[in-house]
mmCIF file of C-alpha atoms and ligand atoms in Angstrom:
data_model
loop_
_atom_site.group_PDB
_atom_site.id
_atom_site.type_symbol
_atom_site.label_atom_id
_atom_site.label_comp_id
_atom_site.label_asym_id
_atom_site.label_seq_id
_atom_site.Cartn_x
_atom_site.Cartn_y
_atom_site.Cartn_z
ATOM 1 C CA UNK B 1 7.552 19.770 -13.550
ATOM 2 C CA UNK B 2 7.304 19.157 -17.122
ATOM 3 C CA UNK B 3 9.337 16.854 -19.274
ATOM 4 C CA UNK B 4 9.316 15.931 -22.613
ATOM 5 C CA UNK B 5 8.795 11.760 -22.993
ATOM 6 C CA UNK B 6 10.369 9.785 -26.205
ATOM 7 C CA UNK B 7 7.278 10.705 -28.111
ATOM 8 C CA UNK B 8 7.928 14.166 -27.683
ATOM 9 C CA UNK B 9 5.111 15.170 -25.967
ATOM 10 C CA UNK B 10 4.911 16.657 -22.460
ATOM 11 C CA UNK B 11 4.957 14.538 -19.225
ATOM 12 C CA UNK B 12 4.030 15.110 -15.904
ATOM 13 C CA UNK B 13 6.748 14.175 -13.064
ATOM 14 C CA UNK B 14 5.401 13.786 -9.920
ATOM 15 C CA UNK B 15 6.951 15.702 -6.954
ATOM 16 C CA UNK B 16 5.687 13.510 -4.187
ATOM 17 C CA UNK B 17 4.327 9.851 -4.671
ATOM 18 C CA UNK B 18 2.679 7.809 -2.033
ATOM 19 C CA UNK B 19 2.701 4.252 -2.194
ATOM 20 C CA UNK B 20 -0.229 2.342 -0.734
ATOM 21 C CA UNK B 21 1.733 -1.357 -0.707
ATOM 22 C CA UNK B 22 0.333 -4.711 0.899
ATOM 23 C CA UNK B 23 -1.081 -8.248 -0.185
ATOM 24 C CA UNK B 24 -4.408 -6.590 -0.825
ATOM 25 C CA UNK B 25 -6.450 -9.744 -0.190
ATOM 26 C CA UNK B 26 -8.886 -8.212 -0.821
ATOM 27 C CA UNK B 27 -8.205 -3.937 -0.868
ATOM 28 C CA UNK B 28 -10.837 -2.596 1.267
ATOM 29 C CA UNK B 29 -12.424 0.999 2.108
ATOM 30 C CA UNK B 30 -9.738 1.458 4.904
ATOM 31 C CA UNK B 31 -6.844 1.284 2.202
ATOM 32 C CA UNK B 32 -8.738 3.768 0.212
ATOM 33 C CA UNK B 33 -9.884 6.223 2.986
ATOM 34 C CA UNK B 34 -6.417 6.101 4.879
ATOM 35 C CA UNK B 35 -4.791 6.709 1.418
ATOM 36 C CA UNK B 36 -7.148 9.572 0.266
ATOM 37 C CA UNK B 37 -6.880 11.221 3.584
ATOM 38 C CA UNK B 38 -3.147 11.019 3.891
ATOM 39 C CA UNK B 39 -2.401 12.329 0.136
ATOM 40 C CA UNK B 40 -4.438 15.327 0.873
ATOM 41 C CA UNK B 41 -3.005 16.195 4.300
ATOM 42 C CA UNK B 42 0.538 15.439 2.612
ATOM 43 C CA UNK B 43 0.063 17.218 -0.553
ATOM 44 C CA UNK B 44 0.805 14.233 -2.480
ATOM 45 C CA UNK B 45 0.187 14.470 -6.271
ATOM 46 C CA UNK B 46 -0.244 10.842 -6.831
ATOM 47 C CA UNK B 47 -0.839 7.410 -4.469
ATOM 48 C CA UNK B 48 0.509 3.822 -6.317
ATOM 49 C CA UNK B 49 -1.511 1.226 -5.459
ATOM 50 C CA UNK B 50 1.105 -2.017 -5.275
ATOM 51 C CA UNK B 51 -0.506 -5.020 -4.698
ATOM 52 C CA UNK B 52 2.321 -7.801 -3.669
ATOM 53 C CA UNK B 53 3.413 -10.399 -5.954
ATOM 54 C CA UNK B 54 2.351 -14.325 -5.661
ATOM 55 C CA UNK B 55 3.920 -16.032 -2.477
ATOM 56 C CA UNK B 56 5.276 -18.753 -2.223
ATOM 57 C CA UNK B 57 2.333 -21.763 -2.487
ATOM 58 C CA UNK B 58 1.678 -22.747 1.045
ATOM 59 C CA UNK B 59 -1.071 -25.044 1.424
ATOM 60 C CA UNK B 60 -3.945 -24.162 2.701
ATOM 61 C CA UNK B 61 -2.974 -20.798 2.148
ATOM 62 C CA UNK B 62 -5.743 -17.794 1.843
ATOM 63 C CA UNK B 63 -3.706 -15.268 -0.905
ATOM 64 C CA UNK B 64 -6.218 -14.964 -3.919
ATOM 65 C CA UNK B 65 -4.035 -15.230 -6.995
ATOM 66 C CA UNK B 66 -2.381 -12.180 -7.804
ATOM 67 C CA UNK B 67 -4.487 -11.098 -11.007
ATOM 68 C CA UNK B 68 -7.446 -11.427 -8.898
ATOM 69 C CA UNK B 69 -5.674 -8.920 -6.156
ATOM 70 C CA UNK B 70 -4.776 -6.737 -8.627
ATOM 71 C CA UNK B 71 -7.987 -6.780 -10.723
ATOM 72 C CA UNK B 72 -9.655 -5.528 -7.386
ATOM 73 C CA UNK B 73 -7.244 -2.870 -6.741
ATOM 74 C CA UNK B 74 -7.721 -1.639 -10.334
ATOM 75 C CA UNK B 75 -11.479 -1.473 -9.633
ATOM 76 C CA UNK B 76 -11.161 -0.079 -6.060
ATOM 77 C CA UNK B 77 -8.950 3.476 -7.323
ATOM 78 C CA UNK B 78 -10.765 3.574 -10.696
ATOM 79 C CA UNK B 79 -12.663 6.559 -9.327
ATOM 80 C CA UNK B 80 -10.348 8.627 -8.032
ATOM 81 C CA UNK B 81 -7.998 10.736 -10.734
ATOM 82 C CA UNK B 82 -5.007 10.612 -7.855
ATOM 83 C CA UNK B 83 -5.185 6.515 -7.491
ATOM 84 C CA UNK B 84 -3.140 4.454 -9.889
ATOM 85 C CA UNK B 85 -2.851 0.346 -9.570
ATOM 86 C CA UNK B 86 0.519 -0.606 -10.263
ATOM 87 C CA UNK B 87 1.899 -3.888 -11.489
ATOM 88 C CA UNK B 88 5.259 -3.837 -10.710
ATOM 89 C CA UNK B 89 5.127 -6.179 -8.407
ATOM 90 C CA UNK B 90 2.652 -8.125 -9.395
ATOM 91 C CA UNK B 91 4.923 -8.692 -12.553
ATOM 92 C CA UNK B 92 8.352 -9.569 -11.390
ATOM 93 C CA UNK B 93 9.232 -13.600 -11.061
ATOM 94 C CA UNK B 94 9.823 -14.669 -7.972
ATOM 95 C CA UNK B 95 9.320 -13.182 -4.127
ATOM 96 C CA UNK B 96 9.049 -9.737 -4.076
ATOM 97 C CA UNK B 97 10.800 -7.038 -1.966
ATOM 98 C CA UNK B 98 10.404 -4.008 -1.162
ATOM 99 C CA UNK B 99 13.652 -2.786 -1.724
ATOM 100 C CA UNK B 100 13.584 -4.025 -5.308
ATOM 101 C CA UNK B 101 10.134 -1.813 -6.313
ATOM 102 C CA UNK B 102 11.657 1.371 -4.355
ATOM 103 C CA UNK B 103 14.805 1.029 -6.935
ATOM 104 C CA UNK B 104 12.842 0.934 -9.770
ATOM 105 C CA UNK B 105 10.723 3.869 -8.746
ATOM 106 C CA UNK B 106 13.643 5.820 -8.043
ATOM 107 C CA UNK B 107 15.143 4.883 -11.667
ATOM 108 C CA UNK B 108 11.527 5.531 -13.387
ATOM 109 C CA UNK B 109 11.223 9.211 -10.956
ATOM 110 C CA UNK B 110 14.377 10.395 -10.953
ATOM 111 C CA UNK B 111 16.140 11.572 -7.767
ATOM 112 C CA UNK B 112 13.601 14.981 -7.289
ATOM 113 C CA UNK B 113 10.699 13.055 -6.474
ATOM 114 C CA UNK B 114 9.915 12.304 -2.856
ATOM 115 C CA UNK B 115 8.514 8.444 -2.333
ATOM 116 C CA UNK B 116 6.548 8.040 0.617
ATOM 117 C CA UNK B 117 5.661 4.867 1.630
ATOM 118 C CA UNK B 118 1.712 5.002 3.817
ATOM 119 C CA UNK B 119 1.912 1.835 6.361
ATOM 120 C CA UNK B 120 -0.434 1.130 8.890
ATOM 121 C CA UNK B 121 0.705 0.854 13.009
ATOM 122 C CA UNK B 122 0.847 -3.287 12.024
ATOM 123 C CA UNK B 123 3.346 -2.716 10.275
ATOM 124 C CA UNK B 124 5.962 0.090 11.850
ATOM 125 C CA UNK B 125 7.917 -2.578 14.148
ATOM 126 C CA UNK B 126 7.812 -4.887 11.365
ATOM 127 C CA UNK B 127 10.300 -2.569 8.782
ATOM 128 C CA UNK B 128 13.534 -3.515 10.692
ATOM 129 C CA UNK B 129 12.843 -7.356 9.134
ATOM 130 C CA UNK B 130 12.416 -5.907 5.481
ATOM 131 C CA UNK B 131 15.085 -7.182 3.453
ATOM 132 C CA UNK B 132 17.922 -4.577 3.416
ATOM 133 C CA UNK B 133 15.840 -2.160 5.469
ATOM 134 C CA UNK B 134 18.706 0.408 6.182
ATOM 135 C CA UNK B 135 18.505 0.941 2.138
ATOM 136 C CA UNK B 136 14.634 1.209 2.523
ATOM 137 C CA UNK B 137 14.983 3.894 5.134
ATOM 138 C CA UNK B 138 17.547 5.714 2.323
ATOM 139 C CA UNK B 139 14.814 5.297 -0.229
ATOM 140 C CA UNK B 140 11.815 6.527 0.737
ATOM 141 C CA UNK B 141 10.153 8.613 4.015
ATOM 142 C CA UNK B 142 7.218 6.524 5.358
ATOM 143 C CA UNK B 143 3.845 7.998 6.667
ATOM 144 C CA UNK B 144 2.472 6.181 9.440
ATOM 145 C CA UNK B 145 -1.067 6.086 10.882
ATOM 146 C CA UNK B 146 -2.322 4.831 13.426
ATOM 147 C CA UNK B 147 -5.098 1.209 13.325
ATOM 148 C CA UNK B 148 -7.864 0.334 15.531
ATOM 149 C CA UNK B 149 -6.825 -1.559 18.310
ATOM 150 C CA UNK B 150 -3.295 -0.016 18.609
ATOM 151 C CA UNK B 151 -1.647 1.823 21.550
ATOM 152 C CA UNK B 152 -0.568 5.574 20.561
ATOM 153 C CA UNK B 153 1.878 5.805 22.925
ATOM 154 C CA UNK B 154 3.543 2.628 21.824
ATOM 155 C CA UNK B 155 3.148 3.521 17.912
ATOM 156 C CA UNK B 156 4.370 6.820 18.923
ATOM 157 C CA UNK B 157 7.403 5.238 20.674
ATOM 158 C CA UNK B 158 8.506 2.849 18.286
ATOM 159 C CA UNK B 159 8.849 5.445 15.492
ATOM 160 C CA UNK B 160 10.737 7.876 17.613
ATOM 161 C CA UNK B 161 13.169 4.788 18.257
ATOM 162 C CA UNK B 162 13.013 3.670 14.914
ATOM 163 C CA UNK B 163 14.429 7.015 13.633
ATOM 164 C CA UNK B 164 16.931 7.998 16.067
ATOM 165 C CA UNK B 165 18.516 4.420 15.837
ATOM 166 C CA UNK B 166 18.153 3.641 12.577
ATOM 167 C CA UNK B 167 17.866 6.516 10.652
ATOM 168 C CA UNK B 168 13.972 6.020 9.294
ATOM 169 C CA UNK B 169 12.204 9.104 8.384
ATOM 170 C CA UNK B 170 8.768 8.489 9.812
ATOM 171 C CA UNK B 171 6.091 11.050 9.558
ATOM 172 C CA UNK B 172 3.077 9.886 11.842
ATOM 173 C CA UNK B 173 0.185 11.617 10.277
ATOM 174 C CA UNK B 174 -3.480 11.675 12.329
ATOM 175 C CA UNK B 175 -5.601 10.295 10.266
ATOM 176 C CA UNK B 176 -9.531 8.507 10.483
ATOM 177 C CA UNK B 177 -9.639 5.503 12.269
ATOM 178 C CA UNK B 178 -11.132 2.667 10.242
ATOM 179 C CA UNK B 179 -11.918 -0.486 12.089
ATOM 180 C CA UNK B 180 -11.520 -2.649 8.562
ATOM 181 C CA UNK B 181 -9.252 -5.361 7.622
ATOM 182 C CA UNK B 182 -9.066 -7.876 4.922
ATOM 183 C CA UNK B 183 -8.727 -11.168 7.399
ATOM 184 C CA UNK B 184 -12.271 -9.425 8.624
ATOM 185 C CA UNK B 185 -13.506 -9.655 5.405
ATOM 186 C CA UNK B 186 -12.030 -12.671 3.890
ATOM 187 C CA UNK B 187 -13.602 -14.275 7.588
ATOM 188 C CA UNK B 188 -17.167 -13.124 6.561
ATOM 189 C CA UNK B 189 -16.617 -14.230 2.532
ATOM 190 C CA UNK B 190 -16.049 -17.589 4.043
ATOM 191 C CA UNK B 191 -19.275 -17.397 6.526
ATOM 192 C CA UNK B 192 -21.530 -15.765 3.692
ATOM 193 C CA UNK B 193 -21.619 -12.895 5.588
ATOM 194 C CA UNK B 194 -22.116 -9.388 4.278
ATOM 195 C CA UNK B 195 -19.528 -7.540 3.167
ATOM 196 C CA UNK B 196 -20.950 -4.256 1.459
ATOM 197 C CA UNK B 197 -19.896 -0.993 2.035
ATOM 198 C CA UNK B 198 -17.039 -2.568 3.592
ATOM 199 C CA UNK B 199 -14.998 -2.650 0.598
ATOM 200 C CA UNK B 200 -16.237 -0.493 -3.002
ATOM 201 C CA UNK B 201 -19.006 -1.798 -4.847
ATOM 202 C CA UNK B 202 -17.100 -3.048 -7.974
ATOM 203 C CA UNK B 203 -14.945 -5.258 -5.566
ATOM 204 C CA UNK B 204 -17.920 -6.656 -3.818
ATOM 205 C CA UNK B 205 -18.866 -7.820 -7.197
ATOM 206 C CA UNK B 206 -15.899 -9.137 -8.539
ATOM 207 C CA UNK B 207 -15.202 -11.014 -5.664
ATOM 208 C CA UNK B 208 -18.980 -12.478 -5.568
ATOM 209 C CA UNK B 209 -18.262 -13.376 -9.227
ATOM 210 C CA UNK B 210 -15.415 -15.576 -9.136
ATOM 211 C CA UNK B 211 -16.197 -17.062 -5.517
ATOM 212 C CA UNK B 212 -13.020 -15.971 -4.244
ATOM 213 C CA UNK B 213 -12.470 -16.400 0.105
ATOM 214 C CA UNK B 214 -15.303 -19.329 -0.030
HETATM 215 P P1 ATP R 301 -4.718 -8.519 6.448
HETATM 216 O O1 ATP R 301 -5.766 -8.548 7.507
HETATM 217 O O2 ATP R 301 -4.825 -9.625 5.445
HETATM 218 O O3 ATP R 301 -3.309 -8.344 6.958
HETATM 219 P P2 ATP R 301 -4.946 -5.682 5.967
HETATM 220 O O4 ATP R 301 -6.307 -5.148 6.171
HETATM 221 O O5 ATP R 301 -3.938 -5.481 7.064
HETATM 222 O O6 ATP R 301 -5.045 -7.213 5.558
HETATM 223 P P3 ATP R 301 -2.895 -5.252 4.045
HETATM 224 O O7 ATP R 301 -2.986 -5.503 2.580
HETATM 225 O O8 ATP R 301 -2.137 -6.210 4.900
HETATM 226 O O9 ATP R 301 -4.398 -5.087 4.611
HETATM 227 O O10 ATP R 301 -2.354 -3.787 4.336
HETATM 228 C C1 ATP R 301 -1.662 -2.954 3.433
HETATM 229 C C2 ATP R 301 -1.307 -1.675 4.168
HETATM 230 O O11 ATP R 301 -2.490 -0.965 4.553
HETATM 231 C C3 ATP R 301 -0.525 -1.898 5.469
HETATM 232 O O12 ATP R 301 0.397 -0.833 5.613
HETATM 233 C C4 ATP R 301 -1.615 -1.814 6.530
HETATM 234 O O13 ATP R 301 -1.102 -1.407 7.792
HETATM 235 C C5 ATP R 301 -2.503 -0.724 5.949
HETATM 236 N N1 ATP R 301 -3.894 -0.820 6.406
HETATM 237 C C6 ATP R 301 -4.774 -1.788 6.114
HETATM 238 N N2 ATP R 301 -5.970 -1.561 6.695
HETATM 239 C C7 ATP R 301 -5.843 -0.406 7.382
HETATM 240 C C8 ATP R 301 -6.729 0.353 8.216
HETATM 241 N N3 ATP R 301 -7.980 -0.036 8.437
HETATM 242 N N4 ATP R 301 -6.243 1.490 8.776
HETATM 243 C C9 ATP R 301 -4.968 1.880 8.562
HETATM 244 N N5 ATP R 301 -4.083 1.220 7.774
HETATM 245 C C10 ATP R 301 -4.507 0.079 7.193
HETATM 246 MG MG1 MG R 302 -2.126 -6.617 7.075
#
């Protein structure tokens, strides 16, 4: 669809977004193969990248600062013409929810565009204890696939719960299995073991340059 912006030139809308969300600490090749793979099997004409805002300070806590999370993010989809890093988290004061980005998607994409939300099997029985999660389900579809070390039957059974009680749309969508994670790889920062190849070359170095996960 075209639209004409304030400048009066012509403007892409999106008809279906996916948003890649998470702490990001650090984005690895999973994100970005899971993410690739799902936006072509779901026709999706664009994949936000949202890294999470600050948390609270906990001591002894492992989140890199968020300018470091999203700096990596905006180096990880830098190559890819579908993959946009998004701030809008990373920007707003205080905790950040879920619910809160999803409005303000909605207001910037208008009511035609489909949101879907990509979350990993980690993460499907932990959406009933997002903040106003019943609005969440009104907001956006989710596309769920499936992690390393995760029953299908059980992933498969706690979406089809999930939706018939309380009203999630849930697309489960077979996808590559990629045995990465970011404790993995903030584990190995802090051993000096390798990471390469595990996450994309401009992250290894960025992370190697400011000694982050030490
Ligand atoms: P951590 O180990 O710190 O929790 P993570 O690898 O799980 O990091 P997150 O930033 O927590 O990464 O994840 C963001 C989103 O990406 C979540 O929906 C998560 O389920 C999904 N995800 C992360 N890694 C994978 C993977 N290897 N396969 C499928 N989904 C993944
Ligand atoms: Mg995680």
């Amino acid at each position: 669809m075209e639209n004409l912006n304030r400048n009066g030139k012509t403007e892409y809308k999106p008809k279906r977004i996916g948003i890649m969300g998470g702490t990001f600490n650090p984005v690895h090749n999973g994100h970005l193969i899971i993410a690739e793979d799902v936006r072509e099997k779901a026709g999706l004409d664009r994949v936000l990248f949202i890294p999470s805002g600050q948390p609270p300070h906990k001591p002894g806590s492992e989140v890199a600062d968020a300018e470091h999370r999203f700096e990596m993010v905006k180096r990880a989809v830098a190559s890819n013409p579908y993959f946009e890093a998004s701030r809008i988290e990373v920007d707003r004061n205080g905790p950040t929810y879920t619910i809160n980005t999803l409005l303000e998607l909605r207001d910037a994409y208008g009511d035609e565009t489909a949101i879907f939300f990509i979350i990993g099997a980690d993460v499907v029985p932990e959406l009933v204890t997002w903040r106003e999660y019943e609005k969440v389900f009104r907001l956006c579809e989710f596309i769920a696939v499936l992690r390393p070390g995760f029953d299908e039957t059980e992933f498969s059974e706690t979406i089809r719960r999930l939706s018939a009680e309380k009203g999630a749309r849930i697309l489960p969508v077979r996808s590559r299995l990629v045995d990465i994670s970011s404790t993995d790889i903030r584990e190995r920062c802090r051993d000096g073991r390798s990471i390469k190849y595990l996450v994309p070359g401009p992250v290894e170095e960025y992370i190697v340059g400011k000694s982050l996960y030490k």
